[in-house]
mmCIF file of C-alpha atoms and ligand atoms in Angstrom:
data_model
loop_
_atom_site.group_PDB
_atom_site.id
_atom_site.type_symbol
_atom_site.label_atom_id
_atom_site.label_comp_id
_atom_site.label_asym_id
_atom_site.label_seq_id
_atom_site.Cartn_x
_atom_site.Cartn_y
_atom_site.Cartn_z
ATOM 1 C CA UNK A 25 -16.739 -14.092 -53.944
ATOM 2 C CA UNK A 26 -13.032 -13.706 -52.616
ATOM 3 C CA UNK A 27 -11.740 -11.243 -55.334
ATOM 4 C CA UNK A 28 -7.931 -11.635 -54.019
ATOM 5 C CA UNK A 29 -5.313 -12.736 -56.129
ATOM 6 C CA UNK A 30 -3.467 -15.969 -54.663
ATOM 7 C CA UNK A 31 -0.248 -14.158 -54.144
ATOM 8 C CA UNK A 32 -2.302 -11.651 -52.036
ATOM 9 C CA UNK A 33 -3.588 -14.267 -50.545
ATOM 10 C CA UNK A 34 -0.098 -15.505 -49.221
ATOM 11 C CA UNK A 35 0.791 -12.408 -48.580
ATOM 12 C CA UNK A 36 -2.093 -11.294 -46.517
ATOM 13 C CA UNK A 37 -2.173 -14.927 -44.432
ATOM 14 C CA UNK A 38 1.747 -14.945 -44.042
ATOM 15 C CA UNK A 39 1.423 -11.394 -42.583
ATOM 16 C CA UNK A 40 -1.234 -12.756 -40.052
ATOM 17 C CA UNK A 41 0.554 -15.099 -38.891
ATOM 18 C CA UNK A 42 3.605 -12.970 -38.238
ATOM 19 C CA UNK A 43 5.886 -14.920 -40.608
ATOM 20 C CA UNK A 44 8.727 -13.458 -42.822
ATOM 21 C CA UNK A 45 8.949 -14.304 -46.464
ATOM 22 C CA UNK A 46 12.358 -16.222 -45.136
ATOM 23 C CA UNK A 47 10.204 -18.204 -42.433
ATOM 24 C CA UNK A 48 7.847 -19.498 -44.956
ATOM 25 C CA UNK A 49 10.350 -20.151 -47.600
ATOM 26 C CA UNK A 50 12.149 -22.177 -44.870
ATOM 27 C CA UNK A 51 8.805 -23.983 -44.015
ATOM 28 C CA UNK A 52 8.490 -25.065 -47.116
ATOM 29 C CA UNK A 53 11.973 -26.093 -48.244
ATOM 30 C CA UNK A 54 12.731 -22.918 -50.790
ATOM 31 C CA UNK A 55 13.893 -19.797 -51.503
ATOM 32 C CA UNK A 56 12.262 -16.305 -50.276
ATOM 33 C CA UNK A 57 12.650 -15.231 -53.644
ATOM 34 C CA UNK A 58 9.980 -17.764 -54.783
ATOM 35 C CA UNK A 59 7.733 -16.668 -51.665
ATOM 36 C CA UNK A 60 8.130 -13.041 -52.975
ATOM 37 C CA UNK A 61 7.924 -13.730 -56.827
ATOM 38 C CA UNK A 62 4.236 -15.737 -55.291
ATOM 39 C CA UNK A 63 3.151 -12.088 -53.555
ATOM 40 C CA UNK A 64 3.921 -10.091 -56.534
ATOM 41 C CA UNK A 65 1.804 -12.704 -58.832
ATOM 42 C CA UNK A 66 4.496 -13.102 -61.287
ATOM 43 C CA UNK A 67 4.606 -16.355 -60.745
ATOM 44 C CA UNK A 68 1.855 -19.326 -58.939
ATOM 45 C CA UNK A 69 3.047 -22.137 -56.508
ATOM 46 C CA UNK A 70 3.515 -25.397 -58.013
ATOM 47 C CA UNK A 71 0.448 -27.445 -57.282
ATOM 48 C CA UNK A 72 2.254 -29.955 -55.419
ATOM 49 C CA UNK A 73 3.137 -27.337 -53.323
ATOM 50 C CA UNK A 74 -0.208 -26.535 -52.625
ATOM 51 C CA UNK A 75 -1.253 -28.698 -50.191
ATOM 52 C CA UNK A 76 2.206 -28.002 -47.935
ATOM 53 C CA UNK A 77 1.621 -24.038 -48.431
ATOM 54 C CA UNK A 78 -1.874 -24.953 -47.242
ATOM 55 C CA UNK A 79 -0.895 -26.248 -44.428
ATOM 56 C CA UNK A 80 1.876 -23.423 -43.643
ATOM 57 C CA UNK A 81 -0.795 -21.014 -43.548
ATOM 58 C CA UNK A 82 -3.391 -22.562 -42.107
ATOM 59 C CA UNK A 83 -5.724 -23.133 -44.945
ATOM 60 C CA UNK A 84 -7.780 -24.991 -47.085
ATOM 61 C CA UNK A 85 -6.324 -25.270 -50.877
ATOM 62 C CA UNK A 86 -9.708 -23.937 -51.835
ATOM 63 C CA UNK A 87 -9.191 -20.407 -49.878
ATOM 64 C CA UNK A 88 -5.612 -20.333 -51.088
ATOM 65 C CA UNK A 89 -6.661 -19.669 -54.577
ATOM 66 C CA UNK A 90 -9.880 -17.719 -53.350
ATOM 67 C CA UNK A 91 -12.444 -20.242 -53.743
ATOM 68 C CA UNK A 92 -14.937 -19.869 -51.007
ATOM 69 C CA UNK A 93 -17.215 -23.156 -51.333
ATOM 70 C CA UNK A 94 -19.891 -21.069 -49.032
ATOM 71 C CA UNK A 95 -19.879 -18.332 -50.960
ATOM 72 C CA UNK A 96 -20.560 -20.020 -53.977
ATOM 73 C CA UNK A 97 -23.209 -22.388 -52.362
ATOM 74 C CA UNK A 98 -24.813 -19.362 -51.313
ATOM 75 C CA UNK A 99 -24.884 -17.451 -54.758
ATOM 76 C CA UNK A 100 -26.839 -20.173 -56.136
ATOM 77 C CA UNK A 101 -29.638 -20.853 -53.412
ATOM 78 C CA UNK A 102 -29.937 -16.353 -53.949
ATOM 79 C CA UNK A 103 -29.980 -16.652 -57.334
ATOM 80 C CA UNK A 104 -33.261 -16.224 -57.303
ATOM 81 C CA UNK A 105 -35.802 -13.523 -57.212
ATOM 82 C CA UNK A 106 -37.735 -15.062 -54.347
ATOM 83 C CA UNK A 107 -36.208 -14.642 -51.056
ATOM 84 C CA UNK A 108 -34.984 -18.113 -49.593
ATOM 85 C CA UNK A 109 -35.279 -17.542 -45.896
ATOM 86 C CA UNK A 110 -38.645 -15.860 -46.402
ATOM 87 C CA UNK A 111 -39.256 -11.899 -45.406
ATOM 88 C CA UNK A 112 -40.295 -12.692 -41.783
ATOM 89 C CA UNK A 113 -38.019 -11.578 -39.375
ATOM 90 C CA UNK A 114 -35.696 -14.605 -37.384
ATOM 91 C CA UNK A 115 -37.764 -14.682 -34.055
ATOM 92 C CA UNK A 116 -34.615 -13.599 -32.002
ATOM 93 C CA UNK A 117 -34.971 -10.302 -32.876
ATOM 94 C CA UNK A 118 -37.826 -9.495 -31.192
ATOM 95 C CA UNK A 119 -36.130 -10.428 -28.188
ATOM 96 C CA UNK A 120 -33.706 -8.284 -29.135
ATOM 97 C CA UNK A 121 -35.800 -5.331 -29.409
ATOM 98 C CA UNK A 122 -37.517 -6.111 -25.836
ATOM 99 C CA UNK A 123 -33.829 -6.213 -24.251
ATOM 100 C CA UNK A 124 -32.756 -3.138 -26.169
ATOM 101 C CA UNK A 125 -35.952 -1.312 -27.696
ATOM 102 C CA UNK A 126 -35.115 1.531 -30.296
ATOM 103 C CA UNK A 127 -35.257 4.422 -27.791
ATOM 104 C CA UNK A 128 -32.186 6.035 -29.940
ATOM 105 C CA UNK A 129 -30.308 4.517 -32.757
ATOM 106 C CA UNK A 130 -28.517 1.618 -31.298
ATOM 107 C CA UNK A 131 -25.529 0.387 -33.804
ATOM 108 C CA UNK A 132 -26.810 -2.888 -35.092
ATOM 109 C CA UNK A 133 -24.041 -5.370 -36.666
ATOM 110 C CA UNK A 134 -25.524 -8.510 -38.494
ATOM 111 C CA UNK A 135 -22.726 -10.933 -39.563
ATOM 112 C CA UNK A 136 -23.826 -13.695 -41.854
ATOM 113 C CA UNK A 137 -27.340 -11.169 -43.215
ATOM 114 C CA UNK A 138 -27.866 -13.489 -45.774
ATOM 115 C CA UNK A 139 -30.800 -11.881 -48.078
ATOM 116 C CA UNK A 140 -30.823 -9.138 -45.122
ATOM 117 C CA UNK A 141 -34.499 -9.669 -44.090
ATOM 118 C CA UNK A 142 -32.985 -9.153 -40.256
ATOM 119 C CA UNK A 143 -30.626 -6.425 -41.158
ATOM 120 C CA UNK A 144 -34.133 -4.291 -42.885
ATOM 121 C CA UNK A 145 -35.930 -5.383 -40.397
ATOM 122 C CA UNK A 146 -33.835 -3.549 -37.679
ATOM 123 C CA UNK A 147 -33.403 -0.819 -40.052
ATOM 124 C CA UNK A 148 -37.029 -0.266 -40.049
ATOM 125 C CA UNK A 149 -37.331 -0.476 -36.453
ATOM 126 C CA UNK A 150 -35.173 2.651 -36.412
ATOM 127 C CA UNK A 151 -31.762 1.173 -35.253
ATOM 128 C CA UNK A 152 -28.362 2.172 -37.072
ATOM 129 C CA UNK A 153 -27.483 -1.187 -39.069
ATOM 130 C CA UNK A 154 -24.194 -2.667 -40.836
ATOM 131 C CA UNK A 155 -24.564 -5.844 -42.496
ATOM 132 C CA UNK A 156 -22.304 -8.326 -44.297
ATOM 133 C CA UNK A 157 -22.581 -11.737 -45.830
ATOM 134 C CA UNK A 158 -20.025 -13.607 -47.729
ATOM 135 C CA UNK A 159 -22.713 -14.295 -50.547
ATOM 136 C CA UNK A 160 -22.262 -11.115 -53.232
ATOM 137 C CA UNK A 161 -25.493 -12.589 -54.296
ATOM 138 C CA UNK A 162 -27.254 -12.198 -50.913
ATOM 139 C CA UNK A 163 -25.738 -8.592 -50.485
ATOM 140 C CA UNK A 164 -27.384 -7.273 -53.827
ATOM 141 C CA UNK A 165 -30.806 -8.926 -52.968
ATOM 142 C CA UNK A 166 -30.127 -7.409 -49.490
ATOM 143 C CA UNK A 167 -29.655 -3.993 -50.913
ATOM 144 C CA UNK A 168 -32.708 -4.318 -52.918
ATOM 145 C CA UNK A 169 -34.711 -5.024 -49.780
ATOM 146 C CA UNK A 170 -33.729 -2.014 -48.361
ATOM 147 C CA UNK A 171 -34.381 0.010 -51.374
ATOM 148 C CA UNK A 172 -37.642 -0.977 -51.558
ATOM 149 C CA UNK A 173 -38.551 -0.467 -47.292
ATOM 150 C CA UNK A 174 -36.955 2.821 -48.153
ATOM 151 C CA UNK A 175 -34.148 2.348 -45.316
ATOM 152 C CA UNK A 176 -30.498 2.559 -45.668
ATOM 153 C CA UNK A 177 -28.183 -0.109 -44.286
ATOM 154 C CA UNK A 178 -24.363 -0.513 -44.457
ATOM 155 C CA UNK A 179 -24.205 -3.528 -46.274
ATOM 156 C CA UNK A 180 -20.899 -5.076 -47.507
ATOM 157 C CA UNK A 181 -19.697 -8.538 -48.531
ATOM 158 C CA UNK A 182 -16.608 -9.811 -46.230
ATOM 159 C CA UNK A 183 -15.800 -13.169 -44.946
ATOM 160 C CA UNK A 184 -16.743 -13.761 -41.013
ATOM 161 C CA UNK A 185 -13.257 -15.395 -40.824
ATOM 162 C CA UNK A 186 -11.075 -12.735 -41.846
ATOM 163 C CA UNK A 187 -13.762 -9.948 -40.233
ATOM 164 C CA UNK A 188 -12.270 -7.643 -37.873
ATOM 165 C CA UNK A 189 -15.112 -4.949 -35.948
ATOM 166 C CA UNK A 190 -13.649 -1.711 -36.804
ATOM 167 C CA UNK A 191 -15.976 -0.036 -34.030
ATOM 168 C CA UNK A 192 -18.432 -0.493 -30.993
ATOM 169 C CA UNK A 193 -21.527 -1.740 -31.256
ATOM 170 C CA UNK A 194 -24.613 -2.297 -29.266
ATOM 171 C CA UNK A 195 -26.017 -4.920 -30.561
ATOM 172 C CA UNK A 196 -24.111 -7.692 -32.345
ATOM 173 C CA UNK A 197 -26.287 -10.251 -34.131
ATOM 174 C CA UNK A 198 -25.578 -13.558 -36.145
ATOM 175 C CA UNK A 199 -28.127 -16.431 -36.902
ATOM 176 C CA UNK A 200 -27.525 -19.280 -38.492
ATOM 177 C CA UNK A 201 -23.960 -18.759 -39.362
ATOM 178 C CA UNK A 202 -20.857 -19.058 -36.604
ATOM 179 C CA UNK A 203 -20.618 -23.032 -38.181
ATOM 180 C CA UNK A 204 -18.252 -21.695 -40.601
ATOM 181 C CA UNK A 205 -16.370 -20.728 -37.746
ATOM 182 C CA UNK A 206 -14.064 -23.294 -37.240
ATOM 183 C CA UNK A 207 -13.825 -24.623 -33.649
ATOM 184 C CA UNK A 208 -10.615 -23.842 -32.885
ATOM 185 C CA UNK A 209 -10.777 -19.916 -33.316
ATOM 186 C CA UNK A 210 -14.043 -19.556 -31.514
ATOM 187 C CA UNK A 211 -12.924 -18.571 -28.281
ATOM 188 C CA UNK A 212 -11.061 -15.931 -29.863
ATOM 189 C CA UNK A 213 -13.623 -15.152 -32.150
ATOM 190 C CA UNK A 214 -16.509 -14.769 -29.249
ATOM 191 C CA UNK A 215 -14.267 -12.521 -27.004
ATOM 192 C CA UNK A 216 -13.337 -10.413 -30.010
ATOM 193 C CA UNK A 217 -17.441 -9.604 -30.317
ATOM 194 C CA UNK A 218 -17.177 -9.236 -26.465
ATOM 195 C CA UNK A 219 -14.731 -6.292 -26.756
ATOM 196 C CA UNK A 220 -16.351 -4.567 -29.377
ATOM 197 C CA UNK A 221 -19.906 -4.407 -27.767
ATOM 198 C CA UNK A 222 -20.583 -0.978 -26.131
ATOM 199 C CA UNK A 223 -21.059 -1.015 -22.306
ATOM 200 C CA UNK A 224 -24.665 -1.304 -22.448
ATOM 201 C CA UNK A 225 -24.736 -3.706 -25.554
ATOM 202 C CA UNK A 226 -25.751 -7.116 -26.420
ATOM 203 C CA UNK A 227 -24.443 -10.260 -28.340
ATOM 204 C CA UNK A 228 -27.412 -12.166 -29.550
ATOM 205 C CA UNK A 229 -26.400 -14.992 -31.360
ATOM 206 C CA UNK A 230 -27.292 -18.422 -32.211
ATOM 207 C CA UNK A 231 -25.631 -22.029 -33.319
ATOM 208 C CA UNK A 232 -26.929 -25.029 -35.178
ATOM 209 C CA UNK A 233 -25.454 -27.770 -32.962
ATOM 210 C CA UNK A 234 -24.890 -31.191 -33.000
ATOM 211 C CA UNK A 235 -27.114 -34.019 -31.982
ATOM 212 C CA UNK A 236 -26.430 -37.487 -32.867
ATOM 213 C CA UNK A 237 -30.227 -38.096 -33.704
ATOM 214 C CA UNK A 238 -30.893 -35.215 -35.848
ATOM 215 C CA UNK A 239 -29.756 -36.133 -39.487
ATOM 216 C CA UNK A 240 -27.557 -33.449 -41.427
ATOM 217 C CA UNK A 241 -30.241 -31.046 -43.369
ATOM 218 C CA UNK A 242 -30.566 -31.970 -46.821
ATOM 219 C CA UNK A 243 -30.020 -28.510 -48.146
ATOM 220 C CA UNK A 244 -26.458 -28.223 -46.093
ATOM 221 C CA UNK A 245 -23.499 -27.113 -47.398
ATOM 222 C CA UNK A 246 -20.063 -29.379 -47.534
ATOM 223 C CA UNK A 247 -19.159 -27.600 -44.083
ATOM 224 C CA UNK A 248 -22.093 -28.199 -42.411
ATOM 225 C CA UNK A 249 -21.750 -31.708 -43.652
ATOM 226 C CA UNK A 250 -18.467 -32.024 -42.150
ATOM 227 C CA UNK A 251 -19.435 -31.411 -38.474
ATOM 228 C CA UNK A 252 -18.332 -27.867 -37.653
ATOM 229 C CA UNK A 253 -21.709 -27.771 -36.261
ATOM 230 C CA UNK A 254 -21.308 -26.357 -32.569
ATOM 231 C CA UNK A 255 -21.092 -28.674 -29.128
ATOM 232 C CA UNK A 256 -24.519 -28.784 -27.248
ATOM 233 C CA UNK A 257 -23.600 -26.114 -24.269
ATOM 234 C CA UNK A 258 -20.512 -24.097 -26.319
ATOM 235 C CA UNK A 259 -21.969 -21.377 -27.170
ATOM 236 C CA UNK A 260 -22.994 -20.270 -23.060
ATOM 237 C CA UNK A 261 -19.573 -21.123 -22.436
ATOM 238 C CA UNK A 262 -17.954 -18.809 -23.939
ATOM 239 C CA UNK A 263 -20.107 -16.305 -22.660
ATOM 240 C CA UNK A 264 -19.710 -17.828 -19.165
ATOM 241 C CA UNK A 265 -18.666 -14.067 -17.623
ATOM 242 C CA UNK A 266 -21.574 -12.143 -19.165
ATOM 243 C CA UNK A 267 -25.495 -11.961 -17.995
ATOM 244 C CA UNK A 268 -27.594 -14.275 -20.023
ATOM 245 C CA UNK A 269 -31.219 -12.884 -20.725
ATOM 246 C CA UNK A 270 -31.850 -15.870 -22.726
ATOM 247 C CA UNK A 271 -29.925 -19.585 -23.021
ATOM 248 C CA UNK A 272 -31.986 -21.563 -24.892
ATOM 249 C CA UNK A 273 -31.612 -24.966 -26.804
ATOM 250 C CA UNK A 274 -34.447 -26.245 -28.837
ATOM 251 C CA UNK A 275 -35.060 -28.614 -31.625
ATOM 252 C CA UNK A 276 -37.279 -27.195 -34.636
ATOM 253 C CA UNK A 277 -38.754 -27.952 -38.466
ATOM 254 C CA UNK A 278 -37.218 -26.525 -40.863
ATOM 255 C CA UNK A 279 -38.507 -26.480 -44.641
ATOM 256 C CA UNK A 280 -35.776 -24.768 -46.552
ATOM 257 C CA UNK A 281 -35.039 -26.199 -49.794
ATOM 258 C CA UNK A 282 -38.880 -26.930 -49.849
ATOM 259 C CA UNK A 283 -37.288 -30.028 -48.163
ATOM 260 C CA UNK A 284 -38.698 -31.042 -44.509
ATOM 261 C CA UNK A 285 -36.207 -31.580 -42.212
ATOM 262 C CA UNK A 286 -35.374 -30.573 -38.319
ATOM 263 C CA UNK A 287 -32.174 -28.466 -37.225
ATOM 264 C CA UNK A 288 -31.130 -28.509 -33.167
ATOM 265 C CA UNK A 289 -30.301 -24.728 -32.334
ATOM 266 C CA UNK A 290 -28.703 -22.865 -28.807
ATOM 267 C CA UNK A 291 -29.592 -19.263 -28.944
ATOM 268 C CA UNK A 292 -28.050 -16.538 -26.754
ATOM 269 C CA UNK A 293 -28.786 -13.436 -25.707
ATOM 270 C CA UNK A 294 -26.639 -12.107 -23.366
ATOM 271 C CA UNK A 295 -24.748 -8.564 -21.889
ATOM 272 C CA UNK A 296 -22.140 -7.283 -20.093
ATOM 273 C CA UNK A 297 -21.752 -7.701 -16.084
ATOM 274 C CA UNK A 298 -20.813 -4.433 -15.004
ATOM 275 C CA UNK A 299 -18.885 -3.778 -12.029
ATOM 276 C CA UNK A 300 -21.502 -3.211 -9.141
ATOM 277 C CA UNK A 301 -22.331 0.279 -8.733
ATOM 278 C CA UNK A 302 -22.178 1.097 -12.016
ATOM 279 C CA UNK A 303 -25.695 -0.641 -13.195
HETATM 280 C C1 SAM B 424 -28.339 -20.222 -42.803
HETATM 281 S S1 SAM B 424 -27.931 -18.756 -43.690
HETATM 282 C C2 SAM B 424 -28.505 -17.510 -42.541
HETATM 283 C C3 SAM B 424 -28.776 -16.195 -43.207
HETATM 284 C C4 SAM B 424 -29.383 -15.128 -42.279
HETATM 285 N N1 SAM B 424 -28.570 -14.879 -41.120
HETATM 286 C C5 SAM B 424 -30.778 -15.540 -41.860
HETATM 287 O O1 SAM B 424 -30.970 -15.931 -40.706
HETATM 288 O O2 SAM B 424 -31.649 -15.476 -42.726
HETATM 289 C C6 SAM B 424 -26.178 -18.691 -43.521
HETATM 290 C C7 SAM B 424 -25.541 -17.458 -44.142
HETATM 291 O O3 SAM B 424 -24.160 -17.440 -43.787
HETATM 292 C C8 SAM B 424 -23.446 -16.920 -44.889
HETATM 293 N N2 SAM B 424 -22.034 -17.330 -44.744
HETATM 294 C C9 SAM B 424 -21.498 -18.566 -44.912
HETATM 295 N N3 SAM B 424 -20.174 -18.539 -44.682
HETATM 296 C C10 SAM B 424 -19.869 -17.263 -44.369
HETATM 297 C C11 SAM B 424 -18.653 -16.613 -44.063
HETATM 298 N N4 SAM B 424 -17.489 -17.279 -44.011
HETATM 299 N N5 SAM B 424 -18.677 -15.279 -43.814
HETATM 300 C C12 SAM B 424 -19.843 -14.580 -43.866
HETATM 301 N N6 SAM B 424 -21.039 -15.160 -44.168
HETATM 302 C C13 SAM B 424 -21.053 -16.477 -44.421
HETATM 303 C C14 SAM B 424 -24.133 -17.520 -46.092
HETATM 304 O O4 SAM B 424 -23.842 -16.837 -47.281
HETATM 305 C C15 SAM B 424 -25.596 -17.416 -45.660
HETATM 306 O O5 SAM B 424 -26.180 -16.216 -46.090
#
């Protein structure tokens, strides 16, 4: 869970966007003292101002006062000591390994690790790995995991939204997860993990998507629900200037929830065209 206060919340989104406490006060018809008196939590919004504040800094009401519906979607379905997805490694990351085998200890990120099964998985495979998930839940089941494979991974819990790389890596990783990007910031948020992927590295990533006969999973969360599920083809182009080593879409049965159901999914694997002469 978000732990933020809603007054850090403003803060942090208002300084984002580059706006003053004077620009958002004038957005919203009112005084920068009551923007400031907001950031310093000595005093909340009104509610009906919630929806316009919202709005300002381009928000849901729910993430203004630090709900995150995922998060606590997620919580539940890990609340659990069985492991939801299962221990078995996504099949993607063998792939993975073939395009970048273990020979040293490639830096591994795994946005979205869920339980972590991936994340201990590359760990045992001898790669250097940093994990996240914005389920607290997941992240202490994850850390279990690794406890008892007797491997160490950097797992934290962060929202994908608000998460920055704060280094390289070689191998960036996310299944199952880049729906709760929403559309508009995915451009941005693919050429982000562009720049932060070592010369030699890899984005491996894959995206339920869309397909007007395949009904919403039963076990899906509000978002998924409400069609942030990816375009057929989106995915590859955003990646249209790198070499794909795999570009796949394929339709598959699913049984989590112990519900049957099918899920449409376009994987990618793909790496950096370097200048010729240089490969
Ligand atoms: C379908 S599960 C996939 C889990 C894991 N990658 C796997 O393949 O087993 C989706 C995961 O995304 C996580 N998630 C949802 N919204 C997120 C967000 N905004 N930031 C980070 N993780 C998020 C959920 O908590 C959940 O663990």
């Amino acid at each position: 869970m978000n732990h933020l206060k809603t007054g850090e919340i403003i803060g942090k989104k208002r300084k984002e966007l580059g706006l003053t406490q004077n620009q958002l006060a004038k957005l919203l018809n009112i005084s920068f003292q009551a923007v400031s008196k907001w950031e310093n939590n000595t005093a909340y919004p009104d509610i009906e101002m919630l929806p316009k504040l919202a709005v300002a800094l381009h928000m849901t009401v729910d993430g203004l006062l630090g709900y995150q519906a995922a998060a606590a979607d997620y919580d539940k379905r890990y609340d659990d000591d069985e492991y939801y997805w299962g221990l078995a490694p996504n099949n993607i990351c063998y792939d993975i390994i073939k395009c970048l085998p273990p020979v040293k200890q490639y830096r591994v990120l795994d946005m979205g690790c869920g339980e972590g099964k991936d994340a201990v998985f590359f760990a045992k495979c001898g790669y250097h790995v940093t994990a996240f998930d914005i389920s607290q839940q997941g992240i202490e089941k994850a850390k279990k995991l690794a406890k008892h494979n007797e491997v160490h991974v950097n797992f934290f819990q962060a929202d994908i939204i608000d998460y920055h790389p704060d280094n390289k890596y070689d191998i960036i990783f996310s299944s199952g997860v880049l729906h709760y990007i929403p559309q508009p910031k995915r451009k941005e948020f693919c050429d982000s993990l562009k720049s932060h992927t070592s010369d030699i590295g890899i984005n491996a990533l894959n995206v339920f998507v869309q397909k007007p006969f395949i009904p919403c999973a039963p076990d899906s969360t509000a978002k998924e629900e409400s069609k942030e599920l990816w375009h057929s083809g989106e995915l590859f182009g955003y990646y249209h200037d790198w070499l794909f080593h795999t570009c796949q879409e394929e339709i598959f049965d699913c049984n989590s929830g112990n519900i049957p159901h099918k899920h449409c999914m376009n994987t990618l694997i793909a790496h950096k065209a370097m200048p010729k002469g240089i490969d």
